[in-house]
Coordinates of C-alpha atoms and ligand atoms in Angstrom, one line a residue:
M17 CA -13.4 -8.1 14.8
L18 CA -11.2 -10.5 12.7
L19 CA -11.4 -10.3 9.0
R20 CA -10.2 -13.7 7.6
L21 CA -8.8 -13.9 4.2
R22 CA -9.1 -16.6 1.8
D23 CA -5.5 -17.6 1.1
R24 CA -4.8 -17.4 -2.5
S25 CA -2.1 -20.0 -2.4
S26 CA -4.9 -22.6 -1.8
P27 CA -6.6 -24.0 -4.7
A28 CA -9.3 -21.3 -6.0
P29 CA -12.4 -21.9 -8.1
S30 CA -11.0 -19.4 -10.4
E31 CA -7.8 -17.1 -10.8
I32 CA -9.8 -13.9 -10.6
T33 CA -12.8 -13.4 -8.4
P34 CA -15.7 -11.7 -10.3
E35 CA -16.5 -8.5 -8.7
A36 CA -20.1 -9.5 -8.2
L37 CA -19.0 -12.7 -6.0
Y38 CA -16.5 -10.4 -4.2
R39 CA -19.2 -7.9 -3.5
G40 CA -21.5 -10.7 -2.3
R41 CA -19.0 -12.0 0.0
R42 CA -18.2 -8.3 1.3
Q43 CA -22.0 -8.0 2.0
W44 CA -22.2 -11.4 3.7
L45 CA -19.2 -10.3 6.1
A46 CA -20.9 -7.1 6.9
Q47 CA -24.3 -8.8 7.7
A48 CA -22.5 -11.4 9.9
G49 CA -20.9 -8.5 11.8
L50 CA -17.5 -9.6 10.8
L51 CA -16.3 -6.8 8.7
A52 CA -14.6 -4.2 11.0
L53 CA -14.9 -1.2 8.7
G54 CA -14.2 2.3 10.1
G55 CA -12.8 3.0 13.6
A56 CA -11.7 6.0 15.3
A57 CA -8.6 6.8 12.9
L58 CA -9.8 4.9 10.1
A59 CA -10.3 6.4 6.4
S60 CA -13.0 4.7 4.6
A61 CA -15.4 5.0 1.7
P62 CA -18.9 6.0 2.5
L63 CA -20.5 3.4 4.5
R64 CA -23.3 1.2 3.0
R65 CA -26.1 0.5 5.1
S66 CA -24.9 -3.1 5.8
E67 CA -21.5 -2.0 6.6
A68 CA -23.0 0.7 9.1
Q69 CA -25.2 -2.1 10.6
A70 CA -22.1 -4.3 11.1
M71 CA -19.9 -1.5 12.7
R72 CA -22.9 -0.9 15.1
L73 CA -22.8 -4.7 16.0
A74 CA -19.1 -4.3 16.4
G75 CA -19.5 -1.4 18.6
V76 CA -17.4 0.7 16.4
T77 CA -18.5 4.2 15.7
P78 CA -17.7 5.6 12.3
N79 CA -15.7 8.9 12.6
P80 CA -17.2 11.4 10.1
R81 CA -13.9 13.3 10.0
H82 CA -12.4 10.3 8.2
V83 CA -15.0 9.5 5.9
L84 CA -13.8 10.1 2.2
A85 CA -15.6 11.7 -0.9
S86 CA -18.9 10.1 -1.4
D87 CA -18.5 9.1 -4.9
E88 CA -15.7 6.6 -4.5
K89 CA -16.3 3.5 -6.4
L90 CA -14.2 0.5 -6.1
N91 CA -11.9 -0.6 -8.9
K92 CA -12.7 -4.0 -10.4
V93 CA -10.4 -6.7 -8.8
E94 CA -9.4 -7.5 -12.4
D95 CA -7.9 -3.9 -12.8
F96 CA -5.9 -4.3 -9.6
R97 CA -4.4 -7.7 -10.5
S98 CA -3.7 -7.1 -14.2
Y99 CA -2.5 -3.5 -14.3
C100 CA 0.6 -3.7 -12.1
N101 CA 4.1 -2.0 -11.4
F102 CA 6.5 -4.6 -10.2
Y103 CA 9.8 -4.0 -12.0
E104 CA 11.4 -7.1 -10.8
F105 CA 9.0 -9.0 -12.8
G106 CA 9.2 -6.7 -15.9
M107 CA 8.8 -3.1 -17.1
D108 CA 5.5 -3.6 -18.7
K109 CA 2.2 -3.4 -16.5
S110 CA 1.1 -6.7 -18.0
D111 CA 4.5 -8.5 -17.0
P112 CA 4.1 -8.8 -13.1
P113 CA 0.7 -10.9 -13.5
V114 CA 2.5 -13.4 -15.9
H115 CA 6.0 -13.6 -14.2
A116 CA 5.2 -13.2 -10.4
K117 CA 3.2 -16.5 -10.3
A118 CA 6.8 -18.0 -10.0
M119 CA 7.4 -16.4 -6.7
K120 CA 6.9 -18.6 -3.6
V121 CA 5.1 -16.7 -1.1
R122 CA 5.4 -19.4 1.8
P123 CA 7.4 -20.0 3.8
W124 CA 8.1 -16.1 4.1
T125 CA 9.7 -14.2 6.9
V126 CA 10.1 -10.6 7.5
T127 CA 13.3 -9.6 9.4
I128 CA 12.9 -6.5 11.7
E129 CA 16.5 -5.0 12.6
G130 CA 18.3 -1.8 13.2
E131 CA 17.6 0.7 16.0
V132 CA 15.0 -1.3 18.0
N133 CA 15.1 -3.1 21.4
K134 CA 13.5 -6.2 20.1
P135 CA 14.9 -7.2 16.8
Q136 CA 13.2 -10.3 15.4
T137 CA 12.2 -12.3 12.5
I138 CA 8.5 -12.7 11.9
D139 CA 6.7 -15.4 9.9
V140 CA 4.3 -14.0 7.7
D141 CA 1.5 -16.3 9.1
A142 CA 2.4 -14.7 12.5
L143 CA 1.7 -11.3 11.0
H144 CA -1.7 -12.5 9.9
R145 CA -2.3 -13.4 13.7
M146 CA -0.6 -10.5 15.2
A147 CA -3.3 -7.9 15.0
P148 CA -7.0 -7.9 14.0
L149 CA -7.2 -7.3 10.2
E150 CA -9.1 -4.3 9.0
E151 CA -10.5 -3.6 5.6
R152 CA -9.8 0.0 4.3
V153 CA -10.7 1.6 1.2
Y154 CA -7.8 3.7 0.2
R155 CA -6.9 5.4 -3.4
L156 CA -3.7 4.1 -4.7
R157 CA -2.3 7.1 -6.9
C158 CA 0.5 6.3 -9.1
V159 CA 3.2 8.9 -10.2
E160 CA 2.5 8.3 -13.9
A161 CA -0.9 9.9 -13.1
W162 CA -3.3 6.9 -12.9
S163 CA -5.3 5.9 -9.7
M164 CA -7.4 2.9 -8.5
V165 CA -9.6 2.7 -5.3
I166 CA -8.8 -0.5 -3.6
P167 CA -10.2 -2.3 -0.6
W168 CA -6.8 -3.0 1.2
V169 CA -6.7 -5.6 4.1
G170 CA -4.2 -5.2 6.8
F171 CA -3.5 -3.6 10.1
P172 CA -1.7 -0.3 11.1
L173 CA 2.0 -0.6 10.7
S174 CA 2.2 1.3 14.0
E175 CA 0.9 -2.1 15.9
L176 CA 4.2 -3.8 14.6
I177 CA 6.5 -0.9 15.3
R178 CA 5.3 -0.7 18.8
R179 CA 5.9 -4.3 19.3
V180 CA 9.6 -4.0 18.3
E181 CA 10.2 -1.1 20.4
P182 CA 12.2 1.5 18.4
R183 CA 15.0 3.4 20.3
G184 CA 15.0 7.1 20.3
N185 CA 17.4 7.5 17.4
A186 CA 15.3 5.5 15.0
K187 CA 14.2 8.3 12.8
Y188 CA 13.2 6.4 9.6
V189 CA 11.8 3.1 8.6
E190 CA 13.4 1.3 5.5
F191 CA 11.5 -1.4 3.7
V192 CA 13.8 -3.9 1.7
T193 CA 11.9 -6.1 -0.6
L194 CA 12.7 -9.5 -2.3
A195 CA 15.5 -9.6 -4.9
D196 CA 15.5 -13.2 -6.2
P197 CA 17.1 -13.6 -9.7
K198 CA 15.9 -17.1 -9.9
V199 CA 12.2 -15.9 -10.1
M200 CA 12.5 -12.2 -11.0
P201 CA 13.5 -11.6 -14.7
G202 CA 13.6 -8.0 -14.3
L203 CA 16.6 -8.0 -12.0
R204 CA 18.7 -8.5 -15.1
Y205 CA 18.1 -5.0 -16.1
R206 CA 19.7 -2.2 -14.3
S207 CA 16.5 0.0 -14.4
L208 CA 16.8 0.4 -10.6
E209 CA 19.1 -0.7 -8.1
W210 CA 18.1 -4.0 -6.5
P211 CA 16.7 -4.8 -4.0
Y212 CA 13.8 -2.3 -4.3
V213 CA 14.1 -0.1 -1.1
E214 CA 11.3 2.5 0.2
G215 CA 11.2 4.3 3.3
L216 CA 9.1 6.5 5.6
R217 CA 9.9 9.1 8.3
M218 CA 9.0 7.5 11.7
D219 CA 6.0 9.7 12.1
E220 CA 4.8 8.7 8.8
A221 CA 5.1 5.0 9.4
M222 CA 3.4 5.3 12.9
H223 CA 0.4 7.4 11.2
P224 CA -2.7 5.3 11.4
L225 CA -3.5 5.4 7.9
T226 CA -0.1 3.8 7.0
L227 CA -1.2 0.0 6.8
L228 CA 0.8 -3.2 6.7
V229 CA -1.1 -4.8 3.8
L230 CA -1.6 -8.6 3.7
G231 CA -4.6 -8.7 1.5
A232 CA -7.1 -6.9 -0.9
Y233 CA -10.7 -7.6 -1.9
G234 CA -11.1 -10.1 1.1
E235 CA -8.3 -12.3 -0.2
T236 CA -4.6 -12.5 0.5
L237 CA -2.7 -10.5 -1.9
A238 CA -1.9 -11.8 -5.3
P239 CA 2.0 -12.2 -6.1
Q240 CA 1.8 -9.4 -8.5
N241 CA 0.3 -7.0 -6.0
G242 CA 3.2 -7.7 -3.5
A243 CA 2.4 -10.8 -1.7
P244 CA 2.6 -11.8 0.9
V245 CA 3.3 -8.3 2.6
R246 CA 3.5 -4.8 1.3
V247 CA 3.1 -1.4 2.9
M248 CA 0.7 1.3 2.0
S249 CA 0.5 5.1 2.8
P250 CA -2.4 6.4 0.8
W251 CA -1.3 10.0 0.6
K252 CA 1.9 9.1 -1.3
Y253 CA 2.5 8.1 -4.8
G254 CA 2.2 4.3 -5.2
F255 CA 6.0 3.7 -5.6
K256 CA 6.4 4.4 -1.8
S257 CA 4.3 1.2 -1.5
G258 CA 7.0 -1.5 -1.4
K259 CA 6.0 -4.9 -2.3
S260 CA 7.0 -8.4 -1.1
I261 CA 8.9 -7.0 1.8
V262 CA 11.6 -9.1 3.5
K263 CA 13.1 -6.5 5.8
I264 CA 12.2 -3.7 7.9
R265 CA 15.0 -1.6 9.3
F266 CA 14.8 1.3 11.7
V267 CA 17.6 3.8 10.9
E268 CA 18.8 7.0 12.0
S269 CA 19.2 8.7 8.5
Q270 CA 16.9 9.0 5.6
P271 CA 17.1 5.8 3.6
K272 CA 18.4 5.9 0.0
T273 CA 15.4 4.6 -1.8
A274 CA 15.3 2.9 -5.2
W275 CA 13.4 5.5 -7.3
H276 CA 15.3 8.5 -5.7
K277 CA 18.7 6.8 -6.3
A278 CA 17.7 6.2 -10.0
A279 CA 16.4 9.9 -10.7
P280 CA 16.9 12.1 -7.8
G281 CA 15.4 15.1 -9.7
E282 CA 12.2 13.1 -10.6
Y283 CA 11.4 11.2 -7.4
G284 CA 11.8 12.8 -3.9
F285 CA 11.9 10.9 -0.6
Y286 CA 8.4 12.4 0.6
S287 CA 6.6 11.6 -2.6
N288 CA 3.5 13.1 -1.3
V289 CA 0.7 13.4 -3.9
N290 CA 0.8 17.1 -4.8
P291 CA -0.9 18.5 -7.9
D292 CA 1.2 21.5 -7.7
V293 CA 4.5 19.9 -7.9
D294 CA 4.9 18.4 -11.4
H295 CA 6.9 15.6 -12.2
P296 CA 9.6 17.1 -14.7
R297 CA 8.3 15.2 -17.6
W298 CA 4.6 15.5 -17.0
S299 CA 2.0 17.2 -15.1
Q300 CA 0.4 15.8 -11.7
K301 CA -2.6 18.1 -11.8
T302 CA -5.0 15.6 -13.2
E303 CA -5.3 11.8 -13.0
R304 CA -7.0 8.9 -14.9
R305 CA -9.0 6.6 -12.7
I306 CA -8.4 3.1 -14.2
G307 CA -11.8 2.2 -15.9
E308 CA -12.8 5.8 -16.3
F309 CA -12.6 7.9 -19.6
S310 CA -12.3 11.5 -18.5
R311 CA -9.5 12.7 -16.1
R312 CA -10.0 13.8 -12.4
K313 CA -8.4 16.6 -10.7
T314 CA -5.9 15.4 -8.4
L315 CA -6.2 16.2 -4.7
L316 CA -3.3 17.3 -2.4
F317 CA -2.2 14.4 -0.3
N318 CA -4.5 12.4 -2.4
G319 CA -7.5 13.6 -0.6
Y320 CA -6.1 12.8 2.8
G321 CA -4.9 16.3 3.9
E322 CA -7.2 16.6 6.9
Q323 CA -5.5 13.5 8.4
V324 CA -1.8 14.1 7.3
A325 CA -1.1 17.9 6.5
H326 CA 0.1 18.3 10.0
L327 CA 3.0 16.0 9.4
Y328 CA 4.4 18.4 7.2
A329 CA 3.7 21.8 8.8
G330 CA 6.3 24.4 8.1
M331 CA 8.0 22.2 5.4
D332 CA 8.5 23.6 1.7
L333 CA 6.6 20.9 -0.1
R334 CA 8.3 21.9 -3.4
K335 CA 11.7 21.5 -1.9
F336 CA 10.7 18.3 0.1
F337 CA 8.8 16.8 -2.9
Ligands
MTE413 N1 7.6 -2.6 -5.2 C1 8.7 -3.4 -5.6 N2 9.2 -4.3 -4.9 N3 8.9 -3.2 -6.8 C2 8.3 -2.3 -7.8 O1 8.6 -2.2 -8.9 N4 6.5 -0.6 -7.9 C3 5.9 0.4 -7.0 C4 5.2 -0.1 -5.9 N5 5.7 -1.2 -5.2 C5 7.2 -1.5 -7.3 C6 6.9 -1.7 -5.6 C7 5.0 1.2 -7.9 S1 5.8 2.3 -9.2 C8 3.7 1.4 -7.8 S2 2.7 2.5 -8.7 C9 2.9 0.4 -7.0 O2 4.0 -0.5 -6.4 C10 2.0 -0.4 -7.9 O3 1.2 -1.3 -7.2 P1 0.2 -2.3 -7.8 O4 0.8 -2.8 -9.0 O5 -0.1 -3.2 -6.7 O6 -1.1 -1.5 -8.2

């Protein structure tokens, strides 16, 4: 089933979609049988009746093993678009919504290179057509101990990876994001080494929970949220989710990632959400869900342990934090 996204670069009735409107559209999509939510290896919030109906219409059976905790309420789209980390556009959470408007997200290409049989440069519009888009509700948990629940839209990164045929010595995937001093005022500050680079081990990148994200809340991504394409592994801290990707490289050795280079004792390569491994300057045991007053207990692997714990069997998660 195809989920079509409204392109945010085309004129919109308002900058921000009121939640009620968004929910209305979502319900309409579901009733029309267009919302492909669920699927064999798909993590989703509990299904509302209309979504369950849509899944039956689409011939998709929800796999109860992958249904998440039952009280997950989506964050307001306004929270997602106004409380952001995108250091290329400034250090404050409110900087990216202001400054990222200057970033041109079309035309945009993603170059795929390194240890692959089929290196290529793909236009982002071709990415939209490459695989059926799915909506998946995942928690975004950030290292500073805040979280949101977002309906991401994209497709499993594994679909793209299979297409480019990685060679046997491709052990990691590196994501390089845009660094354009003309539109990114944050590049003047050496807070991080630019471009912002992130990475995943090959099995993490191939895991069905890892999404190549092209949208959220039924629309293409807003610039401050990493338009036109970002990556998302929901069991990891948010900084692993590189925004506005321009290059994907398949490499033999562990990529040198931006935050790890800046503070190796504070930010590890794996960065799996782990309440038992504190950040040296703060506890990771609890988190503040944006929009809520009281704090919640943080869950190991952000609550996705059943799906991903096997990837780290035998590894000391304190050492490989
Ligand atoms: N990607 C780039 N290119 N630059 C950044 O500064 N910040 C990361 C990540 N991706 C960042 C980035 C951090 S620290 C977090 S928590 C998430 O994006 C935040 O995503 P959001 O602002 O869409 O919620």
